[in-house]
């Protein structure tokens, strides 16, 4: 059984790491922040640097919050690159720049390791259940080697293409999720202001063609007013900004994504950078001068 290094123990990382531990994999971990007590309790070995974690591992998994943090973990002081990487696989499950991903992969491959970009979708709910969608870029051989680990953490696992293809796929995912959240928020505010019970409307729509995971999970958060983050506003804004920058370079118009970015910016201006991204309904409510919840 492969030895695993798991770097990044946030909202997504903790349950993903726990699922690997439950499956019996030996796991070394590193995080810059406080380690959730469930991780050592489940048998993980805590390391004091990315280098130490990588040195003892065959497969090194990263899931941190942005491109600069991935770069720091890989190439900063006591970074992964300082370990002996010959014959190992680095798997970046963060959501970062596709351009940076390709550059990182070249440096890692020069050090003797394979590199996969494997961002995920499904939020904290999917991470806990082990049902994440995982979109993978990299070589077929590296993908097949890591596939048993992916199958512990996710259900819909797709090898999309070469390095960078996973990040492009995740970028497309974030554009779709963004506009789906916006559509659900608009629909619920419209229904509520017309006098209908928004939660009953949500339940009715789940039986028809408008059904989606966004309507099911985020729609419920909207009607309940529960915005504890599964995926934070500031992280989705980072992803949408990256998508808009890439679209500009390619000459592609993303008008819906641009509008959603403004909704996220409004949430942040109100102190909501740490809210769940479903909280964009607060902005739609303000525009309508109407709340769908009696307690708001």
PDB file of C-alpha atoms in Angstrom:
ATOM      1  CA  UNK A   1       0.000   0.000   0.000  1.00  0.00           C
ATOM      2  CA  UNK A   2       1.341   3.424  -0.985  1.00  0.00           C
ATOM      3  CA  UNK A   3       2.433   5.861   1.723  1.00  0.00           C
ATOM      4  CA  UNK A   4       0.576   9.156   1.416  1.00  0.00           C
ATOM      5  CA  UNK A   5       1.514  12.727   2.265  1.00  0.00           C
ATOM      6  CA  UNK A   6      -1.524  14.978   2.647  1.00  0.00           C
ATOM      7  CA  UNK A   7      -0.838  18.715   2.710  1.00  0.00           C
ATOM      8  CA  UNK A   8      -3.696  21.120   3.449  1.00  0.00           C
ATOM      9  CA  UNK A   9      -6.261  20.398   6.155  1.00  0.00           C
ATOM     10  CA  UNK A  10      -9.058  22.888   5.594  1.00  0.00           C
ATOM     11  CA  UNK A  11     -12.784  22.459   5.006  1.00  0.00           C
ATOM     12  CA  UNK A  12     -12.146  20.027   2.154  1.00  0.00           C
ATOM     13  CA  UNK A  13      -8.823  18.544   3.202  1.00  0.00           C
ATOM     14  CA  UNK A  14      -9.839  17.203   6.607  1.00  0.00           C
ATOM     15  CA  UNK A  15     -12.639  14.893   5.399  1.00  0.00           C
ATOM     16  CA  UNK A  16     -10.655  13.820   2.329  1.00  0.00           C
ATOM     17  CA  UNK A  17      -7.692  12.898   4.526  1.00  0.00           C
ATOM     18  CA  UNK A  18      -9.946  11.083   6.995  1.00  0.00           C
ATOM     19  CA  UNK A  19     -11.400   8.970   4.192  1.00  0.00           C
ATOM     20  CA  UNK A  20      -7.897   7.880   3.167  1.00  0.00           C
ATOM     21  CA  UNK A  21      -7.084   6.998   6.771  1.00  0.00           C
ATOM     22  CA  UNK A  22     -10.329   5.033   7.114  1.00  0.00           C
ATOM     23  CA  UNK A  23      -9.373   3.112   3.969  1.00  0.00           C
ATOM     24  CA  UNK A  24      -6.165   2.014   5.712  1.00  0.00           C
ATOM     25  CA  UNK A  25      -3.612   4.197   3.965  1.00  0.00           C
ATOM     26  CA  UNK A  26      -0.631   5.349   6.043  1.00  0.00           C
ATOM     27  CA  UNK A  27      -0.764   9.151   5.925  1.00  0.00           C
ATOM     28  CA  UNK A  28       1.742  11.861   6.834  1.00  0.00           C
ATOM     29  CA  UNK A  29       0.202  15.316   7.087  1.00  0.00           C
ATOM     30  CA  UNK A  30       1.301  18.916   7.107  1.00  0.00           C
ATOM     31  CA  UNK A  31      -0.702  22.088   7.584  1.00  0.00           C
ATOM     32  CA  UNK A  32       0.317  25.643   8.441  1.00  0.00           C
ATOM     33  CA  UNK A  33      -2.783  26.109  10.588  1.00  0.00           C
ATOM     34  CA  UNK A  34      -4.047  24.220  13.627  1.00  0.00           C
ATOM     35  CA  UNK A  35      -4.527  20.527  12.904  1.00  0.00           C
ATOM     36  CA  UNK A  36      -8.058  19.266  13.409  1.00  0.00           C
ATOM     37  CA  UNK A  37      -7.910  16.773  16.314  1.00  0.00           C
ATOM     38  CA  UNK A  38      -9.660  14.095  14.266  1.00  0.00           C
ATOM     39  CA  UNK A  39      -6.589  13.749  12.025  1.00  0.00           C
ATOM     40  CA  UNK A  40      -4.044  12.491  14.607  1.00  0.00           C
ATOM     41  CA  UNK A  41      -6.817  10.589  16.354  1.00  0.00           C
ATOM     42  CA  UNK A  42      -7.403   8.676  13.116  1.00  0.00           C
ATOM     43  CA  UNK A  43      -3.740   7.694  12.969  1.00  0.00           C
ATOM     44  CA  UNK A  44      -2.063  10.310  10.767  1.00  0.00           C
ATOM     45  CA  UNK A  45       1.547  11.254  11.444  1.00  0.00           C
ATOM     46  CA  UNK A  46       2.029  15.023  11.778  1.00  0.00           C
ATOM     47  CA  UNK A  47       5.072  16.505  10.049  1.00  0.00           C
ATOM     48  CA  UNK A  48       6.695  19.889  10.560  1.00  0.00           C
ATOM     49  CA  UNK A  49       7.182  20.809   6.898  1.00  0.00           C
ATOM     50  CA  UNK A  50       6.029  19.862   3.390  1.00  0.00           C
ATOM     51  CA  UNK A  51       9.503  18.448   2.777  1.00  0.00           C
ATOM     52  CA  UNK A  52       9.247  16.099   5.779  1.00  0.00           C
ATOM     53  CA  UNK A  53       5.821  14.889   4.720  1.00  0.00           C
ATOM     54  CA  UNK A  54       6.946  14.298   1.129  1.00  0.00           C
ATOM     55  CA  UNK A  55      10.173  12.552   2.134  1.00  0.00           C
ATOM     56  CA  UNK A  56       8.223   9.732   3.785  1.00  0.00           C
ATOM     57  CA  UNK A  57       5.588   9.364   1.067  1.00  0.00           C
ATOM     58  CA  UNK A  58       5.098   7.732  -2.325  1.00  0.00           C
ATOM     59  CA  UNK A  59       2.172   9.941  -3.341  1.00  0.00           C
ATOM     60  CA  UNK A  60       1.967  13.573  -2.224  1.00  0.00           C
ATOM     61  CA  UNK A  61      -1.491  15.201  -2.241  1.00  0.00           C
ATOM     62  CA  UNK A  62      -2.002  18.956  -1.931  1.00  0.00           C
ATOM     63  CA  UNK A  63      -5.258  20.824  -1.425  1.00  0.00           C
ATOM     64  CA  UNK A  64      -4.661  24.451  -0.479  1.00  0.00           C
ATOM     65  CA  UNK A  65      -6.531  27.603  -1.347  1.00  0.00           C
ATOM     66  CA  UNK A  66      -4.716  29.351  -4.195  1.00  0.00           C
ATOM     67  CA  UNK A  67      -1.839  29.380  -6.694  1.00  0.00           C
ATOM     68  CA  UNK A  68       0.698  31.199  -4.453  1.00  0.00           C
ATOM     69  CA  UNK A  69       0.114  28.706  -1.633  1.00  0.00           C
ATOM     70  CA  UNK A  70       0.631  25.743  -3.964  1.00  0.00           C
ATOM     71  CA  UNK A  71       3.872  27.351  -5.143  1.00  0.00           C
ATOM     72  CA  UNK A  72       4.993  27.908  -1.544  1.00  0.00           C
ATOM     73  CA  UNK A  73       4.254  24.317  -0.527  1.00  0.00           C
ATOM     74  CA  UNK A  74       6.070  22.934  -3.550  1.00  0.00           C
ATOM     75  CA  UNK A  75       9.013  25.292  -3.943  1.00  0.00           C
ATOM     76  CA  UNK A  76       9.306  27.409  -0.781  1.00  0.00           C
ATOM     77  CA  UNK A  77      11.675  26.858   2.120  1.00  0.00           C
ATOM     78  CA  UNK A  78      11.435  23.210   3.252  1.00  0.00           C
ATOM     79  CA  UNK A  79       9.080  22.650   0.356  1.00  0.00           C
ATOM     80  CA  UNK A  80       8.181  19.393  -1.342  1.00  0.00           C
ATOM     81  CA  UNK A  81      10.808  19.923  -4.049  1.00  0.00           C
ATOM     82  CA  UNK A  82      13.581  19.601  -1.441  1.00  0.00           C
ATOM     83  CA  UNK A  83      12.621  15.972  -0.732  1.00  0.00           C
ATOM     84  CA  UNK A  84      13.824  13.045  -2.804  1.00  0.00           C
ATOM     85  CA  UNK A  85      11.001  12.877  -5.357  1.00  0.00           C
ATOM     86  CA  UNK A  86      12.364  10.158  -7.619  1.00  0.00           C
ATOM     87  CA  UNK A  87       9.540   7.802  -8.604  1.00  0.00           C
ATOM     88  CA  UNK A  88       6.861   9.678  -6.642  1.00  0.00           C
ATOM     89  CA  UNK A  89       3.625  11.338  -7.776  1.00  0.00           C
ATOM     90  CA  UNK A  90       2.518  14.799  -6.760  1.00  0.00           C
ATOM     91  CA  UNK A  91      -1.246  15.313  -6.965  1.00  0.00           C
ATOM     92  CA  UNK A  92      -2.496  18.880  -6.698  1.00  0.00           C
ATOM     93  CA  UNK A  93      -6.193  18.805  -5.835  1.00  0.00           C
ATOM     94  CA  UNK A  94      -6.376  22.577  -5.290  1.00  0.00           C
ATOM     95  CA  UNK A  95      -8.125  24.878  -7.731  1.00  0.00           C
ATOM     96  CA  UNK A  96      -5.448  27.095  -9.286  1.00  0.00           C
ATOM     97  CA  UNK A  97      -4.217  28.633 -12.527  1.00  0.00           C
ATOM     98  CA  UNK A  98      -3.875  26.183 -15.441  1.00  0.00           C
ATOM     99  CA  UNK A  99      -0.845  28.146 -16.691  1.00  0.00           C
ATOM    100  CA  UNK A 100       0.897  27.925 -13.323  1.00  0.00           C
ATOM    101  CA  UNK A 101      -0.008  24.244 -13.112  1.00  0.00           C
ATOM    102  CA  UNK A 102       1.921  23.470 -16.286  1.00  0.00           C
ATOM    103  CA  UNK A 103       4.952  25.404 -15.027  1.00  0.00           C
ATOM    104  CA  UNK A 104       4.849  23.627 -11.655  1.00  0.00           C
ATOM    105  CA  UNK A 105       4.583  20.248 -13.380  1.00  0.00           C
ATOM    106  CA  UNK A 106       7.713  20.899 -15.455  1.00  0.00           C
ATOM    107  CA  UNK A 107       9.755  21.677 -12.340  1.00  0.00           C
ATOM    108  CA  UNK A 108       8.432  18.624 -10.491  1.00  0.00           C
ATOM    109  CA  UNK A 109       9.021  16.324 -13.453  1.00  0.00           C
ATOM    110  CA  UNK A 110      12.609  17.602 -13.712  1.00  0.00           C
ATOM    111  CA  UNK A 111      13.056  16.415 -10.109  1.00  0.00           C
ATOM    112  CA  UNK A 112      11.979  12.880 -11.053  1.00  0.00           C
ATOM    113  CA  UNK A 113       8.306  12.821 -10.033  1.00  0.00           C
ATOM    114  CA  UNK A 114       5.051  12.579 -11.976  1.00  0.00           C
ATOM    115  CA  UNK A 115       2.481  15.364 -11.624  1.00  0.00           C
ATOM    116  CA  UNK A 116      -1.302  15.307 -11.719  1.00  0.00           C
ATOM    117  CA  UNK A 117      -3.654  18.251 -11.408  1.00  0.00           C
ATOM    118  CA  UNK A 118      -6.849  16.855  -9.925  1.00  0.00           C
ATOM    119  CA  UNK A 119      -9.208  19.570  -8.662  1.00  0.00           C
ATOM    120  CA  UNK A 120     -12.473  18.482  -7.107  1.00  0.00           C
ATOM    121  CA  UNK A 121     -16.117  19.479  -7.016  1.00  0.00           C
ATOM    122  CA  UNK A 122     -18.808  18.540  -4.530  1.00  0.00           C
ATOM    123  CA  UNK A 123     -18.039  20.792  -1.585  1.00  0.00           C
ATOM    124  CA  UNK A 124     -17.674  19.738   2.010  1.00  0.00           C
ATOM    125  CA  UNK A 125     -20.701  17.443   1.695  1.00  0.00           C
ATOM    126  CA  UNK A 126     -19.053  15.464  -1.105  1.00  0.00           C
ATOM    127  CA  UNK A 127     -15.710  15.442   0.696  1.00  0.00           C
ATOM    128  CA  UNK A 128     -17.282  13.947   3.814  1.00  0.00           C
ATOM    129  CA  UNK A 129     -19.252  11.343   1.860  1.00  0.00           C
ATOM    130  CA  UNK A 130     -16.352  10.414  -0.422  1.00  0.00           C
ATOM    131  CA  UNK A 131     -18.444  11.303  -3.468  1.00  0.00           C
ATOM    132  CA  UNK A 132     -16.422  14.144  -4.967  1.00  0.00           C
ATOM    133  CA  UNK A 133     -16.142  14.670  -8.694  1.00  0.00           C
ATOM    134  CA  UNK A 134     -12.430  14.580  -9.543  1.00  0.00           C
ATOM    135  CA  UNK A 135     -11.166  15.957 -12.861  1.00  0.00           C
ATOM    136  CA  UNK A 136      -7.617  14.905 -13.643  1.00  0.00           C
ATOM    137  CA  UNK A 137      -4.860  16.133 -15.928  1.00  0.00           C
ATOM    138  CA  UNK A 138      -1.561  14.278 -16.419  1.00  0.00           C
ATOM    139  CA  UNK A 139      -0.126  11.049 -17.760  1.00  0.00           C
ATOM    140  CA  UNK A 140      -2.205   7.879 -18.020  1.00  0.00           C
ATOM    141  CA  UNK A 141       0.344   5.916 -15.985  1.00  0.00           C
ATOM    142  CA  UNK A 142       0.283   8.395 -13.097  1.00  0.00           C
ATOM    143  CA  UNK A 143      -3.525   8.508 -13.229  1.00  0.00           C
ATOM    144  CA  UNK A 144      -3.790   4.721 -12.989  1.00  0.00           C
ATOM    145  CA  UNK A 145      -1.358   4.657 -10.077  1.00  0.00           C
ATOM    146  CA  UNK A 146      -3.366   7.217  -8.076  1.00  0.00           C
ATOM    147  CA  UNK A 147      -6.812   5.973  -9.146  1.00  0.00           C
ATOM    148  CA  UNK A 148      -7.347   3.757  -6.051  1.00  0.00           C
ATOM    149  CA  UNK A 149      -6.905   6.862  -3.858  1.00  0.00           C
ATOM    150  CA  UNK A 150      -9.257   8.896  -6.034  1.00  0.00           C
ATOM    151  CA  UNK A 151     -11.853   6.137  -5.662  1.00  0.00           C
ATOM    152  CA  UNK A 152     -11.698   6.537  -1.877  1.00  0.00           C
ATOM    153  CA  UNK A 153     -12.303  10.284  -2.098  1.00  0.00           C
ATOM    154  CA  UNK A 154     -14.693  10.494  -5.038  1.00  0.00           C
ATOM    155  CA  UNK A 155     -17.169   8.772  -7.352  1.00  0.00           C
ATOM    156  CA  UNK A 156     -17.114  10.644 -10.670  1.00  0.00           C
ATOM    157  CA  UNK A 157     -13.432  10.422 -11.628  1.00  0.00           C
ATOM    158  CA  UNK A 158     -12.389  11.503 -15.115  1.00  0.00           C
ATOM    159  CA  UNK A 159      -8.964  11.581 -16.715  1.00  0.00           C
ATOM    160  CA  UNK A 160      -9.532  14.615 -18.922  1.00  0.00           C
ATOM    161  CA  UNK A 161      -6.154  14.942 -20.644  1.00  0.00           C
ATOM    162  CA  UNK A 162      -2.615  16.232 -20.145  1.00  0.00           C
ATOM    163  CA  UNK A 163      -1.393  18.378 -17.248  1.00  0.00           C
ATOM    164  CA  UNK A 164      -3.580  21.469 -16.920  1.00  0.00           C
ATOM    165  CA  UNK A 165      -6.707  19.813 -18.321  1.00  0.00           C
ATOM    166  CA  UNK A 166      -8.042  19.152 -14.827  1.00  0.00           C
ATOM    167  CA  UNK A 167      -7.771  22.822 -13.899  1.00  0.00           C
ATOM    168  CA  UNK A 168      -9.485  23.953 -17.113  1.00  0.00           C
ATOM    169  CA  UNK A 169     -12.319  21.508 -16.385  1.00  0.00           C
ATOM    170  CA  UNK A 170     -12.660  22.819 -12.825  1.00  0.00           C
ATOM    171  CA  UNK A 171     -12.718  26.357 -14.213  1.00  0.00           C
ATOM    172  CA  UNK A 172     -15.665  25.369 -16.417  1.00  0.00           C
ATOM    173  CA  UNK A 173     -17.312  23.765 -13.372  1.00  0.00           C
ATOM    174  CA  UNK A 174     -17.005  26.965 -11.352  1.00  0.00           C
ATOM    175  CA  UNK A 175     -18.575  29.007 -14.153  1.00  0.00           C
ATOM    176  CA  UNK A 176     -21.561  26.628 -14.275  1.00  0.00           C
ATOM    177  CA  UNK A 177     -21.912  26.479 -10.479  1.00  0.00           C
ATOM    178  CA  UNK A 178     -21.755  30.281 -10.257  1.00  0.00           C
ATOM    179  CA  UNK A 179     -24.598  30.866 -12.652  1.00  0.00           C
ATOM    180  CA  UNK A 180     -26.640  28.004 -11.188  1.00  0.00           C
ATOM    181  CA  UNK A 181     -26.406  29.594  -7.731  1.00  0.00           C
ATOM    182  CA  UNK A 182     -27.434  32.925  -9.199  1.00  0.00           C
ATOM    183  CA  UNK A 183     -30.397  31.356 -11.024  1.00  0.00           C
ATOM    184  CA  UNK A 184     -31.645  29.564  -7.896  1.00  0.00           C
ATOM    185  CA  UNK A 185     -31.310  32.745  -5.833  1.00  0.00           C
ATOM    186  CA  UNK A 186     -33.229  34.801  -8.390  1.00  0.00           C
ATOM    187  CA  UNK A 187     -35.977  32.187  -8.715  1.00  0.00           C
ATOM    188  CA  UNK A 188     -36.512  31.871  -4.959  1.00  0.00           C
ATOM    189  CA  UNK A 189     -36.616  35.639  -4.450  1.00  0.00           C
ATOM    190  CA  UNK A 190     -39.096  35.983  -7.341  1.00  0.00           C
ATOM    191  CA  UNK A 191     -41.335  33.241  -5.932  1.00  0.00           C
ATOM    192  CA  UNK A 192     -41.183  34.599  -2.401  1.00  0.00           C
ATOM    193  CA  UNK A 193     -41.985  38.178  -3.370  1.00  0.00           C
ATOM    194  CA  UNK A 194     -44.977  36.886  -5.335  1.00  0.00           C
ATOM    195  CA  UNK A 195     -46.260  35.329  -2.108  1.00  0.00           C
ATOM    196  CA  UNK A 196     -45.197  31.692  -2.470  1.00  0.00           C
ATOM    197  CA  UNK A 197     -43.358  29.745   0.218  1.00  0.00           C
ATOM    198  CA  UNK A 198     -39.776  29.570  -1.134  1.00  0.00           C
ATOM    199  CA  UNK A 199     -39.010  26.255   0.545  1.00  0.00           C
ATOM    200  CA  UNK A 200     -42.108  24.626  -0.920  1.00  0.00           C
ATOM    201  CA  UNK A 201     -41.216  26.100  -4.310  1.00  0.00           C
ATOM    202  CA  UNK A 202     -37.730  24.589  -3.975  1.00  0.00           C
ATOM    203  CA  UNK A 203     -39.198  21.178  -3.145  1.00  0.00           C
ATOM    204  CA  UNK A 204     -41.598  21.367  -6.090  1.00  0.00           C
ATOM    205  CA  UNK A 205     -38.844  22.305  -8.531  1.00  0.00           C
ATOM    206  CA  UNK A 206     -36.711  19.370  -7.389  1.00  0.00           C
ATOM    207  CA  UNK A 207     -39.207  17.061  -9.086  1.00  0.00           C
ATOM    208  CA  UNK A 208     -38.835  18.699 -12.481  1.00  0.00           C
ATOM    209  CA  UNK A 209     -36.374  19.697 -15.175  1.00  0.00           C
ATOM    210  CA  UNK A 210     -34.931  22.515 -13.029  1.00  0.00           C
ATOM    211  CA  UNK A 211     -33.645  20.035 -10.446  1.00  0.00           C
ATOM    212  CA  UNK A 212     -29.941  20.199  -9.618  1.00  0.00           C
ATOM    213  CA  UNK A 213     -27.528  19.695  -6.739  1.00  0.00           C
ATOM    214  CA  UNK A 214     -27.374  23.487  -6.445  1.00  0.00           C
ATOM    215  CA  UNK A 215     -31.153  23.658  -5.983  1.00  0.00           C
ATOM    216  CA  UNK A 216     -31.043  20.758  -3.539  1.00  0.00           C
ATOM    217  CA  UNK A 217     -28.109  21.820  -1.335  1.00  0.00           C
ATOM    218  CA  UNK A 218     -27.637  25.553  -1.862  1.00  0.00           C
ATOM    219  CA  UNK A 219     -31.331  26.242  -2.296  1.00  0.00           C
ATOM    220  CA  UNK A 220     -31.879  24.712   1.140  1.00  0.00           C
ATOM    221  CA  UNK A 221     -29.138  26.916   2.587  1.00  0.00           C
ATOM    222  CA  UNK A 222     -30.867  29.935   1.064  1.00  0.00           C
ATOM    223  CA  UNK A 223     -34.320  29.149   2.446  1.00  0.00           C
ATOM    224  CA  UNK A 224     -32.888  28.233   5.852  1.00  0.00           C
ATOM    225  CA  UNK A 225     -30.533  31.214   5.961  1.00  0.00           C
ATOM    226  CA  UNK A 226     -27.641  28.915   6.846  1.00  0.00           C
ATOM    227  CA  UNK A 227     -24.478  30.307   5.283  1.00  0.00           C
ATOM    228  CA  UNK A 228     -21.793  28.465   7.248  1.00  0.00           C
ATOM    229  CA  UNK A 229     -19.269  27.871   4.482  1.00  0.00           C
ATOM    230  CA  UNK A 230     -19.034  24.732   2.474  1.00  0.00           C
ATOM    231  CA  UNK A 231     -17.234  26.850  -0.120  1.00  0.00           C
ATOM    232  CA  UNK A 232     -16.375  30.424   0.783  1.00  0.00           C
ATOM    233  CA  UNK A 233     -17.348  33.539  -1.156  1.00  0.00           C
ATOM    234  CA  UNK A 234     -13.728  34.702  -1.395  1.00  0.00           C
ATOM    235  CA  UNK A 235     -12.588  31.367  -2.843  1.00  0.00           C
ATOM    236  CA  UNK A 236     -15.293  31.345  -5.511  1.00  0.00           C
ATOM    237  CA  UNK A 237     -14.390  34.927  -6.389  1.00  0.00           C
ATOM    238  CA  UNK A 238     -10.767  33.820  -6.813  1.00  0.00           C
ATOM    239  CA  UNK A 239     -11.880  31.052  -9.178  1.00  0.00           C
ATOM    240  CA  UNK A 240     -14.205  33.283 -11.204  1.00  0.00           C
ATOM    241  CA  UNK A 241     -11.509  35.949 -11.508  1.00  0.00           C
ATOM    242  CA  UNK A 242      -9.140  33.286 -12.834  1.00  0.00           C
ATOM    243  CA  UNK A 243     -11.789  32.149 -15.333  1.00  0.00           C
ATOM    244  CA  UNK A 244     -12.392  35.717 -16.527  1.00  0.00           C
ATOM    245  CA  UNK A 245      -8.647  36.318 -16.902  1.00  0.00           C
ATOM    246  CA  UNK A 246      -8.281  33.121 -18.925  1.00  0.00           C
ATOM    247  CA  UNK A 247     -11.316  34.010 -21.029  1.00  0.00           C
ATOM    248  CA  UNK A 248      -9.840  37.421 -21.796  1.00  0.00           C
ATOM    249  CA  UNK A 249      -6.599  35.800 -22.964  1.00  0.00           C
ATOM    250  CA  UNK A 250      -8.574  33.443 -25.224  1.00  0.00           C
ATOM    251  CA  UNK A 251     -10.978  36.080 -26.519  1.00  0.00           C
ATOM    252  CA  UNK A 252     -14.018  34.401 -24.929  1.00  0.00           C
ATOM    253  CA  UNK A 253     -16.941  36.374 -23.466  1.00  0.00           C
ATOM    254  CA  UNK A 254     -18.282  35.193 -20.085  1.00  0.00           C
ATOM    255  CA  UNK A 255     -21.037  37.718 -19.299  1.00  0.00           C
ATOM    256  CA  UNK A 256     -22.782  35.545 -16.729  1.00  0.00           C
ATOM    257  CA  UNK A 257     -19.565  34.856 -14.849  1.00  0.00           C
ATOM    258  CA  UNK A 258     -18.738  38.567 -14.852  1.00  0.00           C
ATOM    259  CA  UNK A 259     -22.101  39.363 -13.256  1.00  0.00           C
ATOM    260  CA  UNK A 260     -21.641  36.682 -10.610  1.00  0.00           C
ATOM    261  CA  UNK A 261     -18.248  38.161  -9.773  1.00  0.00           C
ATOM    262  CA  UNK A 262     -20.022  41.446  -8.967  1.00  0.00           C
ATOM    263  CA  UNK A 263     -22.483  39.638  -6.695  1.00  0.00           C
ATOM    264  CA  UNK A 264     -19.567  38.051  -4.844  1.00  0.00           C
ATOM    265  CA  UNK A 265     -17.861  41.440  -4.572  1.00  0.00           C
ATOM    266  CA  UNK A 266     -21.010  42.835  -2.981  1.00  0.00           C
ATOM    267  CA  UNK A 267     -21.001  39.994  -0.420  1.00  0.00           C
ATOM    268  CA  UNK A 268     -17.370  40.762   0.415  1.00  0.00           C
ATOM    269  CA  UNK A 269     -18.134  44.483   0.747  1.00  0.00           C
ATOM    270  CA  UNK A 270     -20.721  43.541   3.387  1.00  0.00           C
ATOM    271  CA  UNK A 271     -18.171  41.542   5.365  1.00  0.00           C
ATOM    272  CA  UNK A 272     -19.192  38.216   3.860  1.00  0.00           C
ATOM    273  CA  UNK A 273     -15.941  36.923   2.419  1.00  0.00           C
ATOM    274  CA  UNK A 274     -16.196  33.896   4.743  1.00  0.00           C
ATOM    275  CA  UNK A 275     -19.870  33.212   3.970  1.00  0.00           C
ATOM    276  CA  UNK A 276     -20.887  30.242   1.875  1.00  0.00           C
ATOM    277  CA  UNK A 277     -21.175  31.271  -1.784  1.00  0.00           C
ATOM    278  CA  UNK A 278     -24.914  30.562  -1.687  1.00  0.00           C
ATOM    279  CA  UNK A 279     -25.129  33.807   0.316  1.00  0.00           C
ATOM    280  CA  UNK A 280     -25.227  35.749  -2.962  1.00  0.00           C
ATOM    281  CA  UNK A 281     -28.979  35.493  -2.433  1.00  0.00           C
ATOM    282  CA  UNK A 282     -28.523  38.284   0.119  1.00  0.00           C
ATOM    283  CA  UNK A 283     -27.534  40.607  -2.728  1.00  0.00           C
ATOM    284  CA  UNK A 284     -30.505  39.512  -4.870  1.00  0.00           C
ATOM    285  CA  UNK A 285     -32.767  40.121  -1.862  1.00  0.00           C
ATOM    286  CA  UNK A 286     -31.369  43.618  -1.421  1.00  0.00           C
ATOM    287  CA  UNK A 287     -31.983  44.420  -5.095  1.00  0.00           C
ATOM    288  CA  UNK A 288     -35.584  43.251  -4.680  1.00  0.00           C
ATOM    289  CA  UNK A 289     -35.994  44.919  -1.261  1.00  0.00           C
ATOM    290  CA  UNK A 290     -37.358  41.589  -0.057  1.00  0.00           C
ATOM    291  CA  UNK A 291     -36.045  38.762   2.132  1.00  0.00           C
ATOM    292  CA  UNK A 292     -37.267  35.201   1.594  1.00  0.00           C
ATOM    293  CA  UNK A 293     -36.744  34.432   5.312  1.00  0.00           C
ATOM    294  CA  UNK A 294     -38.844  35.810   8.155  1.00  0.00           C
ATOM    295  CA  UNK A 295     -35.820  35.959  10.478  1.00  0.00           C
ATOM    296  CA  UNK A 296     -33.621  38.050   8.165  1.00  0.00           C
TER     297      UNK A 296
END
